Amino acid sequence: MTYDLKPGDVALMGIPLDGHSSFLQGPAFAPNRIREALHCGAANLTAEDGTDLGATDRFKDTGDLDVFEMRGQEPIDRIENEAAARIATGARLLSLGGDHSVAFPLIKAHADRHQGLNILHIDSHPDLYDTQDIGPFGHGCPFARVMESCQINRLVQVGIRTMNKHQREQADKFGVEVVDMRSWHADLQLSFDGPVYLSLDLDALDPAFAPGVSHHEPGGLSTREVIDLIHRFEGQLVGADIVELNPHRDPNGMTAMVAAKFVKEIGARLLMR
Ligand code: MN
Ligand code: MN
């Protein structure tokens, strides 16, 4: 291992994988675009609560996984093993996708370590398909795989606005709590008992705020509303991912900057003990 993690550290990990995307490629190039936005000099590294990620030695970048060419089960196993190795040190993991297929192995690694894990899933899509043309590890399937294979206390989805009949049946089968955009209120207060994993798909945001995603889905959350969700939920955040940035659709890098903002706000919350 080329990284040196200690308990309480926050480990950044890039996952350059987009071979499980059903529509467009591009998210494999996201991790470095987010790092560039984070360090571009246009903004400092201080989160809104005053936590300065640039001033602490507990915020560590562990680089990218070697999964770019992989498809199917192989990258799923690799991601789970690499995530498990990092969190076994007591560090908390903040992963940068990659398409949303990476969430299944990431959550599996966290569920194995944290009993009674809750998931806060922010997305325009429920990602509960049993399978897709690209197979059972497609980026529309990860939360079906999670609910089949992991011990999960609660899966709460926020931002949903594409629920079809099949996924409604899947949500009912798995007991998923869905806060869809039709019933969204900005003062939503979420409260979890025990550890929480946050999976943040950038297409939860309205395309006006985050155009650099593969699936534009109008009628979504604002950047401010997602930041407020990150700040306000009750529960202990133990790990997170930010997925589905597609740099090919993000010509002036504005969505990468939104992702970098979320790295700061999520990173600050992960650093809280
Ligand atoms: Mn998704
Ligand atoms: Mn999505």
PDB file of N, CA and C and ligand atoms in Angstrom, residues 100 123-125 127 201 203-204 215 244, ligand 2:
ATOM      1  N   HIS A 100     -22.598   4.951 -11.066  1.00  0.00           N
ATOM      2  CA  HIS A 100     -23.149   4.606  -9.753  1.00  0.00           C
ATOM      3  C   HIS A 100     -23.021   3.126  -9.427  1.00  0.00           C
ATOM      4  N   ASP A 123     -30.453  11.075  -5.347  1.00  0.00           N
ATOM      5  CA  ASP A 123     -30.404  10.682  -6.760  1.00  0.00           C
ATOM      6  C   ASP A 123     -31.734  11.076  -7.403  1.00  0.00           C
ATOM      7  N   SER A 124     -31.728  11.303  -8.724  1.00  0.00           N
ATOM      8  CA  SER A 124     -33.016  11.428  -9.411  1.00  0.00           C
ATOM      9  C   SER A 124     -33.621  10.057  -9.692  1.00  0.00           C
ATOM     10  N   HIS A 125     -32.776   9.015  -9.659  1.00  0.00           N
ATOM     11  CA  HIS A 125     -33.184   7.648 -10.000  1.00  0.00           C
ATOM     12  C   HIS A 125     -33.118   6.729  -8.774  1.00  0.00           C
ATOM     13  N   ASP A 127     -32.418   3.535  -8.930  1.00  0.00           N
ATOM     14  CA  ASP A 127     -31.327   2.564  -9.159  1.00  0.00           C
ATOM     15  C   ASP A 127     -31.619   1.213  -8.519  1.00  0.00           C
ATOM     16  N   ASP A 201     -25.519  10.843  -6.056  1.00  0.00           N
ATOM     17  CA  ASP A 201     -25.503  10.874  -7.528  1.00  0.00           C
ATOM     18  C   ASP A 201     -25.793  12.311  -7.953  1.00  0.00           C
ATOM     19  N   ASP A 203     -26.845  13.599 -10.530  1.00  0.00           N
ATOM     20  CA  ASP A 203     -28.049  13.903 -11.306  1.00  0.00           C
ATOM     21  C   ASP A 203     -29.277  14.104 -10.416  1.00  0.00           C
ATOM     22  N   ALA A 204     -29.102  13.995  -9.105  1.00  0.00           N
ATOM     23  CA  ALA A 204     -30.162  14.422  -8.183  1.00  0.00           C
ATOM     24  C   ALA A 204     -30.413  15.920  -8.312  1.00  0.00           C
ATOM     25  N   HIS A 215     -27.339  11.645 -17.446  1.00  0.00           N
ATOM     26  CA  HIS A 215     -28.803  11.593 -17.543  1.00  0.00           C
ATOM     27  C   HIS A 215     -29.410  12.887 -17.003  1.00  0.00           C
ATOM     28  N   GLU A 244     -21.233   9.842 -10.858  1.00  0.00           N
ATOM     29  CA  GLU A 244     -21.953  10.203 -12.088  1.00  0.00           C
ATOM     30  C   GLU A 244     -21.588  11.564 -12.672  1.00  0.00           C
TER      31      GLU A 244
HETATM   32 MN    MN B   2     -29.101   9.097 -11.221  1.00  0.00          MN
END
